[in-house]
mmCIF file of C-alpha atoms in Angstrom:
data_model
loop_
_atom_site.group_PDB
_atom_site.id
_atom_site.type_symbol
_atom_site.label_atom_id
_atom_site.label_comp_id
_atom_site.label_asym_id
_atom_site.label_seq_id
_atom_site.Cartn_x
_atom_site.Cartn_y
_atom_site.Cartn_z
ATOM 1 C CA MET A 17 -3.974 -19.168 3.800
ATOM 2 C CA LYS A 18 -7.187 -17.452 2.739
ATOM 3 C CA ALA A 19 -7.015 -14.963 -0.121
ATOM 4 C CA VAL A 20 -9.544 -12.778 -1.943
ATOM 5 C CA PHE A 21 -9.498 -13.331 -5.698
ATOM 6 C CA VAL A 22 -11.064 -11.384 -8.488
ATOM 7 C CA GLN A 23 -11.735 -14.606 -10.375
ATOM 8 C CA ASP A 24 -13.454 -13.000 -13.330
ATOM 9 C CA ALA A 25 -15.225 -9.752 -14.121
ATOM 10 C CA GLU A 26 -17.472 -8.923 -11.137
ATOM 11 C CA LYS A 27 -16.790 -12.293 -9.527
ATOM 12 C CA ILE A 28 -15.063 -12.467 -6.127
ATOM 13 C CA GLU A 29 -13.975 -15.770 -4.581
ATOM 14 C CA ILE A 30 -12.240 -16.677 -1.325
ATOM 15 C CA LYS A 31 -9.614 -19.360 -1.939
ATOM 16 C CA ASP A 32 -7.142 -21.389 0.069
ATOM 17 C CA ILE A 33 -3.630 -20.932 -1.310
ATOM 18 C CA ASP A 34 -0.145 -21.641 -0.014
ATOM 19 C CA ARG A 35 1.325 -19.171 2.429
ATOM 20 C CA PRO A 36 4.017 -17.317 0.454
ATOM 21 C CA THR A 37 7.719 -17.727 1.114
ATOM 22 C CA ILE A 38 10.116 -14.790 1.310
ATOM 23 C CA ASN A 39 13.456 -13.967 -0.265
ATOM 24 C CA SER A 40 16.420 -12.695 1.713
ATOM 25 C CA ASP A 41 15.474 -9.013 1.263
ATOM 26 C CA GLU A 42 11.757 -9.462 1.949
ATOM 27 C CA VAL A 43 9.406 -9.525 4.924
ATOM 28 C CA LEU A 44 6.188 -11.437 5.563
ATOM 29 C CA ILE A 45 3.319 -9.376 6.904
ATOM 30 C CA LYS A 46 0.307 -10.828 8.700
ATOM 31 C CA VAL A 47 -2.402 -8.656 7.214
ATOM 32 C CA ALA A 48 -4.701 -6.894 9.648
ATOM 33 C CA THR A 49 -6.577 -4.659 7.216
ATOM 34 C CA ALA A 50 -6.645 -4.093 3.466
ATOM 35 C CA GLY A 51 -8.538 -1.478 1.484
ATOM 36 C CA ILE A 52 -10.699 -1.552 -1.631
ATOM 37 C CA CYS A 53 -9.354 1.079 -4.009
ATOM 38 C CA GLY A 54 -10.858 2.559 -7.150
ATOM 39 C CA SER A 55 -8.229 0.793 -9.238
ATOM 40 C CA ASP A 56 -9.301 -2.490 -7.585
ATOM 41 C CA ILE A 57 -12.782 -1.765 -8.897
ATOM 42 C CA HIS A 58 -11.322 -1.330 -12.376
ATOM 43 C CA THR A 59 -9.825 -4.828 -11.996
ATOM 44 C CA TYR A 60 -13.129 -6.133 -10.628
ATOM 45 C CA LYS A 61 -14.875 -4.831 -13.747
ATOM 46 C CA GLY A 62 -12.185 -6.240 -16.042
ATOM 47 C CA LEU A 63 -11.035 -2.785 -17.142
ATOM 48 C CA HIS A 64 -7.643 -2.413 -15.468
ATOM 49 C CA PRO A 65 -4.815 -1.963 -18.003
ATOM 50 C CA PHE A 66 -2.362 -4.376 -16.367
ATOM 51 C CA ARG A 67 -4.027 -6.154 -13.435
ATOM 52 C CA LYS A 68 -6.144 -8.934 -14.945
ATOM 53 C CA PRO A 69 -8.300 -11.685 -13.370
ATOM 54 C CA PRO A 70 -7.807 -14.183 -11.890
ATOM 55 C CA VAL A 71 -5.735 -12.299 -9.332
ATOM 56 C CA VAL A 72 -5.360 -11.859 -5.580
ATOM 57 C CA ILE A 73 -6.628 -8.309 -5.349
ATOM 58 C CA GLY A 74 -5.561 -5.342 -3.230
ATOM 59 C CA HIS A 75 -2.574 -3.055 -2.747
ATOM 60 C CA GLU A 76 -3.501 -1.091 0.384
ATOM 61 C CA VAL A 77 -2.407 -2.852 3.562
ATOM 62 C CA ALA A 78 -1.523 -2.618 7.230
ATOM 63 C CA GLY A 79 -0.386 -5.416 9.487
ATOM 64 C CA GLU A 80 2.349 -6.988 11.599
ATOM 65 C CA VAL A 81 5.689 -8.346 10.423
ATOM 66 C CA VAL A 82 5.930 -12.037 11.334
ATOM 67 C CA GLU A 83 9.035 -13.121 9.389
ATOM 68 C CA ILE A 84 12.076 -11.402 7.883
ATOM 69 C CA GLY A 85 14.704 -12.487 5.367
ATOM 70 C CA GLU A 86 18.310 -12.924 6.446
ATOM 71 C CA ALA A 87 19.397 -9.717 4.650
ATOM 72 C CA VAL A 88 16.735 -7.516 6.239
ATOM 73 C CA LYS A 89 18.327 -4.877 8.481
ATOM 74 C CA ASN A 90 15.773 -2.201 9.357
ATOM 75 C CA VAL A 91 12.559 -4.147 9.936
ATOM 76 C CA LYS A 92 11.994 -6.624 12.750
ATOM 77 C CA VAL A 93 9.409 -9.215 13.661
ATOM 78 C CA GLY A 94 6.567 -7.583 15.560
ATOM 79 C CA ASP A 95 6.747 -4.231 13.753
ATOM 80 C CA ARG A 96 3.416 -2.661 12.846
ATOM 81 C CA VAL A 97 3.706 -1.559 9.230
ATOM 82 C CA THR A 98 2.183 -0.422 5.992
ATOM 83 C CA VAL A 99 3.725 -0.693 2.530
ATOM 84 C CA GLU A 100 4.397 1.578 -0.435
ATOM 85 C CA PRO A 101 3.151 -0.962 -2.987
ATOM 86 C CA GLN A 102 5.132 -0.189 -6.115
ATOM 87 C CA LYS A 103 8.612 -0.920 -7.366
ATOM 88 C CA GLY A 104 10.547 -0.069 -10.492
ATOM 89 C CA THR A 105 12.538 -2.631 -12.382
ATOM 90 C CA GLY A 106 15.545 -2.571 -14.675
ATOM 91 C CA GLU A 107 17.351 0.614 -15.701
ATOM 92 C CA SER A 108 14.226 2.645 -16.436
ATOM 93 C CA GLU A 109 13.972 6.386 -15.914
ATOM 94 C CA GLY A 110 11.962 5.836 -12.750
ATOM 95 C CA VAL A 111 14.611 3.650 -11.154
ATOM 96 C CA MET A 112 17.499 5.893 -12.196
ATOM 97 C CA THR A 113 15.875 9.138 -11.008
ATOM 98 C CA GLY A 114 14.163 7.831 -7.884
ATOM 99 C CA ASN A 115 10.729 8.590 -9.352
ATOM 100 C CA VAL A 116 9.354 5.062 -9.214
ATOM 101 C CA ASN A 117 6.075 6.212 -10.735
ATOM 102 C CA TYR A 118 7.977 6.978 -13.971
ATOM 103 C CA SER A 119 9.157 3.394 -14.328
ATOM 104 C CA ASP A 120 8.281 1.773 -17.641
ATOM 105 C CA GLU A 121 8.015 -1.591 -15.879
ATOM 106 C CA ARG A 122 6.514 -0.529 -12.567
ATOM 107 C CA LEU A 123 5.387 -3.534 -10.548
ATOM 108 C CA ALA A 124 2.542 -3.512 -8.052
ATOM 109 C CA PRO A 125 0.687 -6.163 -6.047
ATOM 110 C CA GLY A 126 -1.466 -8.265 -8.309
ATOM 111 C CA MET A 127 1.115 -8.245 -11.106
ATOM 112 C CA GLY A 128 3.209 -11.261 -12.006
ATOM 113 C CA ASP A 129 4.215 -13.280 -8.953
ATOM 114 C CA TRP A 130 3.514 -10.447 -6.503
ATOM 115 C CA LEU A 131 0.223 -11.386 -4.849
ATOM 116 C CA GLY A 132 -2.210 -8.708 -3.735
ATOM 117 C CA THR A 133 -2.762 -7.571 -0.168
ATOM 118 C CA MET A 134 -6.215 -9.106 0.418
ATOM 119 C CA ALA A 135 -4.875 -12.261 1.960
ATOM 120 C CA GLU A 136 -3.892 -13.451 5.404
ATOM 121 C CA TYR A 137 -0.225 -12.860 4.559
ATOM 122 C CA PHE A 138 1.510 -10.456 2.193
ATOM 123 C CA VAL A 139 5.143 -10.317 1.067
ATOM 124 C CA SER A 140 6.973 -7.018 0.610
ATOM 125 C CA PRO A 141 10.557 -6.024 -0.118
ATOM 126 C CA GLU A 142 12.089 -4.451 2.984
ATOM 127 C CA ASP A 143 12.683 -1.098 1.286
ATOM 128 C CA LEU A 144 8.954 -0.627 0.677
ATOM 129 C CA VAL A 145 7.945 -1.223 4.297
ATOM 130 C CA ILE A 146 6.981 1.771 6.458
ATOM 131 C CA SER A 147 6.636 1.512 10.239
ATOM 132 C CA LEU A 148 3.421 2.751 11.811
ATOM 133 C CA PRO A 149 3.575 4.762 15.035
ATOM 134 C CA ASP A 150 1.636 3.276 17.946
ATOM 135 C CA SER A 151 -0.804 6.187 17.681
ATOM 136 C CA VAL A 152 -1.830 5.129 14.152
ATOM 137 C CA SER A 153 -4.323 2.260 13.992
ATOM 138 C CA TYR A 154 -4.243 -0.394 11.294
ATOM 139 C CA ASP A 155 -7.395 1.088 9.761
ATOM 140 C CA GLN A 156 -5.667 4.474 9.577
ATOM 141 C CA GLY A 157 -2.484 2.818 8.328
ATOM 142 C CA VAL A 158 -4.323 1.456 5.296
ATOM 143 C CA LEU A 159 -5.091 5.064 4.317
ATOM 144 C CA VAL A 160 -1.403 6.017 4.024
ATOM 145 C CA GLU A 161 -1.194 4.704 0.452
ATOM 146 C CA PRO A 162 -4.314 6.412 -0.973
ATOM 147 C CA LEU A 163 -3.525 9.598 0.942
ATOM 148 C CA ALA A 164 -0.088 9.549 -0.711
ATOM 149 C CA VAL A 165 -1.934 9.822 -4.037
ATOM 150 C CA GLY A 166 -3.558 13.033 -2.776
ATOM 151 C CA VAL A 167 -0.246 14.334 -1.442
ATOM 152 C CA HIS A 168 1.419 13.711 -4.809
ATOM 153 C CA ALA A 169 -1.489 15.469 -6.529
ATOM 154 C CA ALA A 170 -0.992 18.510 -4.293
ATOM 155 C CA PHE A 171 2.715 18.420 -5.166
ATOM 156 C CA LYS A 172 1.991 18.251 -8.909
ATOM 157 C CA GLY A 173 -0.462 21.111 -8.475
ATOM 158 C CA ASP A 174 2.182 23.216 -6.715
ATOM 159 C CA VAL A 175 -0.463 24.068 -4.152
ATOM 160 C CA LYS A 176 0.018 27.246 -2.119
ATOM 161 C CA PRO A 177 -1.903 28.238 1.040
ATOM 162 C CA ASN A 178 -3.641 31.161 -0.686
ATOM 163 C CA ASP A 179 -4.874 29.076 -3.616
ATOM 164 C CA ARG A 180 -8.557 28.673 -4.297
ATOM 165 C CA VAL A 181 -8.949 24.934 -4.993
ATOM 166 C CA ALA A 182 -11.710 22.878 -6.630
ATOM 167 C CA ILE A 183 -11.870 19.071 -6.571
ATOM 168 C CA ILE A 184 -14.174 17.301 -9.027
ATOM 169 C CA GLY A 185 -15.231 14.010 -7.474
ATOM 170 C CA ALA A 186 -15.746 13.169 -3.789
ATOM 171 C CA GLY A 187 -14.774 9.512 -3.844
ATOM 172 C CA PRO A 188 -11.992 8.330 -1.529
ATOM 173 C CA ILE A 189 -9.192 9.808 -3.666
ATOM 174 C CA GLY A 190 -11.028 13.093 -4.064
ATOM 175 C CA LEU A 191 -11.624 13.300 -0.316
ATOM 176 C CA LEU A 192 -8.005 12.439 0.450
ATOM 177 C CA THR A 193 -6.833 15.010 -2.103
ATOM 178 C CA LEU A 194 -8.938 17.483 -0.142
ATOM 179 C CA ALA A 195 -7.144 16.403 3.037
ATOM 180 C CA ALA A 196 -3.739 16.779 1.365
ATOM 181 C CA VAL A 197 -4.602 20.233 0.054
ATOM 182 C CA LYS A 198 -5.818 21.354 3.462
ATOM 183 C CA ALA A 199 -2.601 20.034 4.995
ATOM 184 C CA LYS A 200 -0.805 22.526 2.729
ATOM 185 C CA GLY A 201 -2.686 25.328 4.449
ATOM 186 C CA VAL A 202 -5.374 25.932 1.818
ATOM 187 C CA THR A 203 -8.548 27.396 3.313
ATOM 188 C CA GLU A 204 -10.727 28.015 0.230
ATOM 189 C CA THR A 205 -11.892 24.648 -1.089
ATOM 190 C CA VAL A 206 -14.871 23.235 -2.934
ATOM 191 C CA ILE A 207 -15.646 19.652 -3.887
ATOM 192 C CA THR A 208 -18.293 18.365 -6.284
ATOM 193 C CA ASP A 209 -20.043 15.026 -6.625
ATOM 194 C CA VAL A 210 -23.360 13.422 -7.519
ATOM 195 C CA LEU A 211 -23.872 11.813 -4.094
ATOM 196 C CA ASP A 212 -24.888 13.830 -1.059
ATOM 197 C CA TYR A 213 -23.446 11.333 1.419
ATOM 198 C CA SER A 214 -19.974 11.675 -0.105
ATOM 199 C CA LEU A 215 -20.276 15.443 0.084
ATOM 200 C CA ASP A 216 -21.280 15.089 3.735
ATOM 201 C CA VAL A 217 -17.951 13.348 4.388
ATOM 202 C CA ALA A 218 -16.177 16.298 2.752
ATOM 203 C CA LYS A 219 -17.932 18.573 5.223
ATOM 204 C CA GLU A 220 -16.463 16.487 8.052
ATOM 205 C CA LEU A 221 -13.062 17.250 6.523
ATOM 206 C CA ASP A 222 -13.960 20.973 6.735
ATOM 207 C CA VAL A 223 -14.364 21.728 3.036
ATOM 208 C CA THR A 224 -15.555 25.292 2.407
ATOM 209 C CA GLU A 225 -18.345 24.431 -0.052
ATOM 210 C CA THR A 226 -19.909 21.341 -1.607
ATOM 211 C CA VAL A 227 -21.848 21.228 -4.876
ATOM 212 C CA ASN A 228 -24.032 18.339 -6.025
ATOM 213 C CA ILE A 229 -23.798 18.361 -9.830
ATOM 214 C CA MET A 230 -26.492 15.731 -10.434
ATOM 215 C CA ASP A 231 -29.162 17.193 -12.759
ATOM 216 C CA ASN A 232 -27.475 20.571 -12.342
ATOM 217 C CA PRO A 233 -26.475 21.924 -15.775
ATOM 218 C CA ASN A 234 -25.282 25.188 -14.254
ATOM 219 C CA TRP A 235 -22.970 23.627 -11.660
ATOM 220 C CA ILE A 236 -19.819 25.244 -13.043
ATOM 221 C CA GLU A 237 -21.248 28.760 -12.760
ATOM 222 C CA GLU A 238 -22.775 27.924 -9.368
ATOM 223 C CA THR A 239 -19.458 26.616 -8.079
ATOM 224 C CA LYS A 240 -17.568 29.727 -9.148
ATOM 225 C CA GLU A 241 -20.284 31.993 -7.761
ATOM 226 C CA ARG A 242 -20.205 30.278 -4.347
ATOM 227 C CA MET A 243 -16.434 30.637 -4.122
ATOM 228 C CA GLY A 244 -16.190 34.158 -5.479
ATOM 229 C CA GLY A 245 -14.567 33.422 -8.828
ATOM 230 C CA SER A 246 -12.509 30.946 -10.810
ATOM 231 C CA PHE A 247 -9.945 28.604 -9.287
ATOM 232 C CA ASP A 248 -6.179 28.578 -9.075
ATOM 233 C CA LYS A 249 -6.041 24.786 -9.077
ATOM 234 C CA VAL A 250 -8.571 22.153 -10.129
ATOM 235 C CA PHE A 251 -8.093 18.464 -9.315
ATOM 236 C CA ILE A 252 -9.909 15.863 -11.412
ATOM 237 C CA THR A 253 -10.605 12.800 -9.281
ATOM 238 C CA ALA A 254 -13.396 11.282 -11.384
ATOM 239 C CA GLY A 255 -12.542 10.031 -14.865
ATOM 240 C CA VAL A 256 -15.829 10.717 -16.650
ATOM 241 C CA PRO A 257 -16.355 11.994 -20.223
ATOM 242 C CA GLY A 258 -16.129 15.759 -20.702
ATOM 243 C CA ILE A 259 -14.471 16.410 -17.374
ATOM 244 C CA ILE A 260 -11.269 17.947 -18.771
ATOM 245 C CA ASN A 261 -13.110 20.841 -20.380
ATOM 246 C CA GLN A 262 -15.334 21.222 -17.338
ATOM 247 C CA ALA A 263 -12.202 21.580 -15.223
ATOM 248 C CA LEU A 264 -10.782 24.150 -17.656
ATOM 249 C CA ASN A 265 -14.014 26.125 -17.359
ATOM 250 C CA LEU A 266 -13.570 26.250 -13.577
ATOM 251 C CA LEU A 267 -9.960 27.380 -13.880
ATOM 252 C CA LYS A 268 -8.707 30.964 -13.842
ATOM 253 C CA LYS A 269 -6.261 32.245 -16.435
ATOM 254 C CA GLY A 270 -2.827 30.857 -15.717
ATOM 255 C CA GLY A 271 -4.259 28.150 -13.456
ATOM 256 C CA ARG A 272 -3.496 24.446 -13.361
ATOM 257 C CA VAL A 273 -5.616 21.321 -13.773
ATOM 258 C CA VAL A 274 -4.234 18.119 -12.223
ATOM 259 C CA THR A 275 -5.550 14.819 -13.603
ATOM 260 C CA VAL A 276 -5.594 12.327 -10.735
ATOM 261 C CA ALA A 277 -8.364 9.941 -11.834
ATOM 262 C CA MET A 278 -7.823 6.821 -13.919
ATOM 263 C CA PHE A 279 -9.172 7.503 -17.403
ATOM 264 C CA HIS A 280 -10.319 5.089 -20.096
ATOM 265 C CA GLY A 281 -10.339 6.230 -23.705
ATOM 266 C CA GLN A 282 -9.926 9.719 -25.097
ATOM 267 C CA GLN A 283 -10.934 13.065 -23.621
ATOM 268 C CA GLU A 284 -11.712 16.205 -25.597
ATOM 269 C CA VAL A 285 -9.614 19.268 -24.780
ATOM 270 C CA ASP A 286 -10.601 22.844 -25.637
ATOM 271 C CA ILE A 287 -7.153 23.753 -26.926
ATOM 272 C CA GLU A 288 -8.175 27.327 -27.683
ATOM 273 C CA GLN A 289 -9.088 27.967 -24.057
ATOM 274 C CA LEU A 290 -5.929 26.223 -22.925
ATOM 275 C CA GLN A 291 -3.631 28.227 -25.192
ATOM 276 C CA GLN A 292 -5.233 31.665 -25.068
ATOM 277 C CA ASN A 293 -5.559 31.708 -21.288
ATOM 278 C CA GLU A 294 -2.216 30.012 -20.555
ATOM 279 C CA LYS A 295 -3.911 27.293 -18.562
ATOM 280 C CA GLU A 296 -2.093 24.060 -17.759
ATOM 281 C CA ILE A 297 -3.092 20.398 -17.602
ATOM 282 C CA VAL A 298 -0.715 18.241 -15.555
ATOM 283 C CA GLY A 299 -0.696 14.467 -15.280
ATOM 284 C CA CYS A 300 -0.450 12.772 -11.895
ATOM 285 C CA MET A 301 0.532 9.127 -11.436
ATOM 286 C CA THR A 302 0.542 7.425 -8.017
ATOM 287 C CA TYR A 303 3.273 8.821 -5.711
ATOM 288 C CA ASN A 304 6.870 8.500 -4.559
ATOM 289 C CA ARG A 305 8.437 7.881 -1.150
ATOM 290 C CA PRO A 306 8.359 11.541 0.012
ATOM 291 C CA ASP A 307 4.610 11.604 -0.685
ATOM 292 C CA THR A 308 4.081 8.422 1.348
ATOM 293 C CA GLU A 309 6.099 9.785 4.256
ATOM 294 C CA GLU A 310 4.145 13.039 4.177
ATOM 295 C CA ALA A 311 0.869 11.112 4.107
ATOM 296 C CA LEU A 312 1.854 9.177 7.218
ATOM 297 C CA GLU A 313 2.811 12.432 8.934
ATOM 298 C CA ILE A 314 -0.609 13.950 8.146
ATOM 299 C CA ILE A 315 -2.323 10.935 9.699
ATOM 300 C CA LYS A 316 0.033 10.922 12.679
ATOM 301 C CA GLU A 317 -0.578 14.615 13.404
ATOM 302 C CA ALA A 318 -4.345 13.907 13.498
ATOM 303 C CA LYS A 319 -5.209 17.497 12.533
ATOM 304 C CA ILE A 320 -7.281 16.270 9.601
ATOM 305 C CA PRO A 321 -9.546 13.297 10.479
ATOM 306 C CA VAL A 322 -8.914 11.286 7.313
ATOM 307 C CA GLU A 323 -10.441 8.180 8.918
ATOM 308 C CA LYS A 324 -13.835 9.878 8.427
ATOM 309 C CA ILE A 325 -13.796 8.542 4.872
ATOM 310 C CA ILE A 326 -14.031 4.937 6.158
ATOM 311 C CA SER A 327 -17.660 3.908 5.760
ATOM 312 C CA HIS A 328 -17.409 0.105 6.149
ATOM 313 C CA VAL A 329 -15.032 -2.378 7.775
ATOM 314 C CA LEU A 330 -15.930 -5.906 6.662
ATOM 315 C CA HIS A 331 -14.569 -9.349 7.440
ATOM 316 C CA TYR A 332 -12.710 -10.798 4.460
ATOM 317 C CA GLU A 333 -15.473 -13.364 3.955
ATOM 318 C CA GLU A 334 -17.699 -10.391 3.077
ATOM 319 C CA ALA A 335 -15.283 -9.089 0.424
ATOM 320 C CA ALA A 336 -17.701 -9.803 -2.436
ATOM 321 C CA HIS A 337 -20.291 -7.622 -0.728
ATOM 322 C CA GLY A 338 -17.680 -4.917 -0.262
ATOM 323 C CA PHE A 339 -16.804 -4.840 -3.945
ATOM 324 C CA GLU A 340 -20.466 -4.856 -4.913
ATOM 325 C CA ILE A 341 -21.410 -1.868 -2.772
ATOM 326 C CA VAL A 342 -18.369 0.131 -3.882
ATOM 327 C CA ASN A 343 -18.919 -0.678 -7.549
ATOM 328 C CA ASN A 344 -22.628 0.152 -7.388
ATOM 329 C CA LYS A 345 -22.282 3.024 -4.884
ATOM 330 C CA GLN A 346 -24.665 1.327 -2.477
ATOM 331 C CA ASP A 347 -25.222 1.578 1.273
ATOM 332 C CA ASN A 348 -23.567 5.023 1.449
ATOM 333 C CA SER A 349 -20.216 3.369 0.785
ATOM 334 C CA VAL A 350 -17.135 5.573 0.549
ATOM 335 C CA LYS A 351 -13.976 3.801 1.706
ATOM 336 C CA VAL A 352 -14.468 0.102 2.392
ATOM 337 C CA LEU A 353 -11.873 -1.880 4.327
ATOM 338 C CA VAL A 354 -11.478 -5.649 4.552
ATOM 339 C CA ARG A 355 -10.242 -7.044 7.855
ATOM 340 C CA PHE A 356 -8.234 -10.233 8.401
ATOM 341 C CA ASP A 357 -7.311 -9.900 12.075
ATOM 342 C CA SER A 358 -10.666 -10.868 13.606
#
């Protein structure tokens, strides 16, 4: 079968490899569509903490089940599915509590023997497979996993409908966090970015205000002024230097910052502001099954057009181009999908 490899830093290759075999509790999925995620870009750049080249890349997927193991009970051949691509191992806290994202040895596609989703076929344990309703396309189905990140962020933020919410970063995860927050009933939202075309997508998701912070040293004051004050919740969806304190400066007393982005290195924290104003900083790591189920429900209800974030759908032979435009923020790229079914 054909598979997309990150062969080395910023080097994508299409290779022929053996079609994988399945164990008794696994299913084989013929991949229709896979997505390029921000963490895939970290791998592409050689910066990911545990997913290292050479590797079959990808963890977002939608497709059709074509083979099932003899112990599989709840999935059948022909099912249209997506996958929650993480599993805990051993007797870690995540496994014991049901919070897989707490697992010390959390496995994901592209780790060990578990190949990534950017291939003609992908293997998943049955218990990670999620059926897609007929009303949800494969392209929409790929968005279940990244939307689950936004849903989990909203959960960690304890979002309430009357909250005033700011999101720093209008990449795919920032935009899907916006969708998740709006699904909670929030009506006062602002999102910031350095790219107008990403902010335009946020407008299609009915954000209240957008602020371009490029060459705008007063963006924090401008953002608060546009929204009538400081924010109850601030979501960080861009892991750039200085962003923690910027988020704290947007936050009202007693408010909460949720760190969703993948960070590299240390961040400064204004501990005086944190302590004296009883502000909170909360970590947010992937998602759990309830978040994934809620994400699918948001897409199924079609009240929030999350598919608006899809800017490109490329054939898998164009995967290198897809990674290049995402990495370099070219061609107005937001969410780029890679298709295997045509």
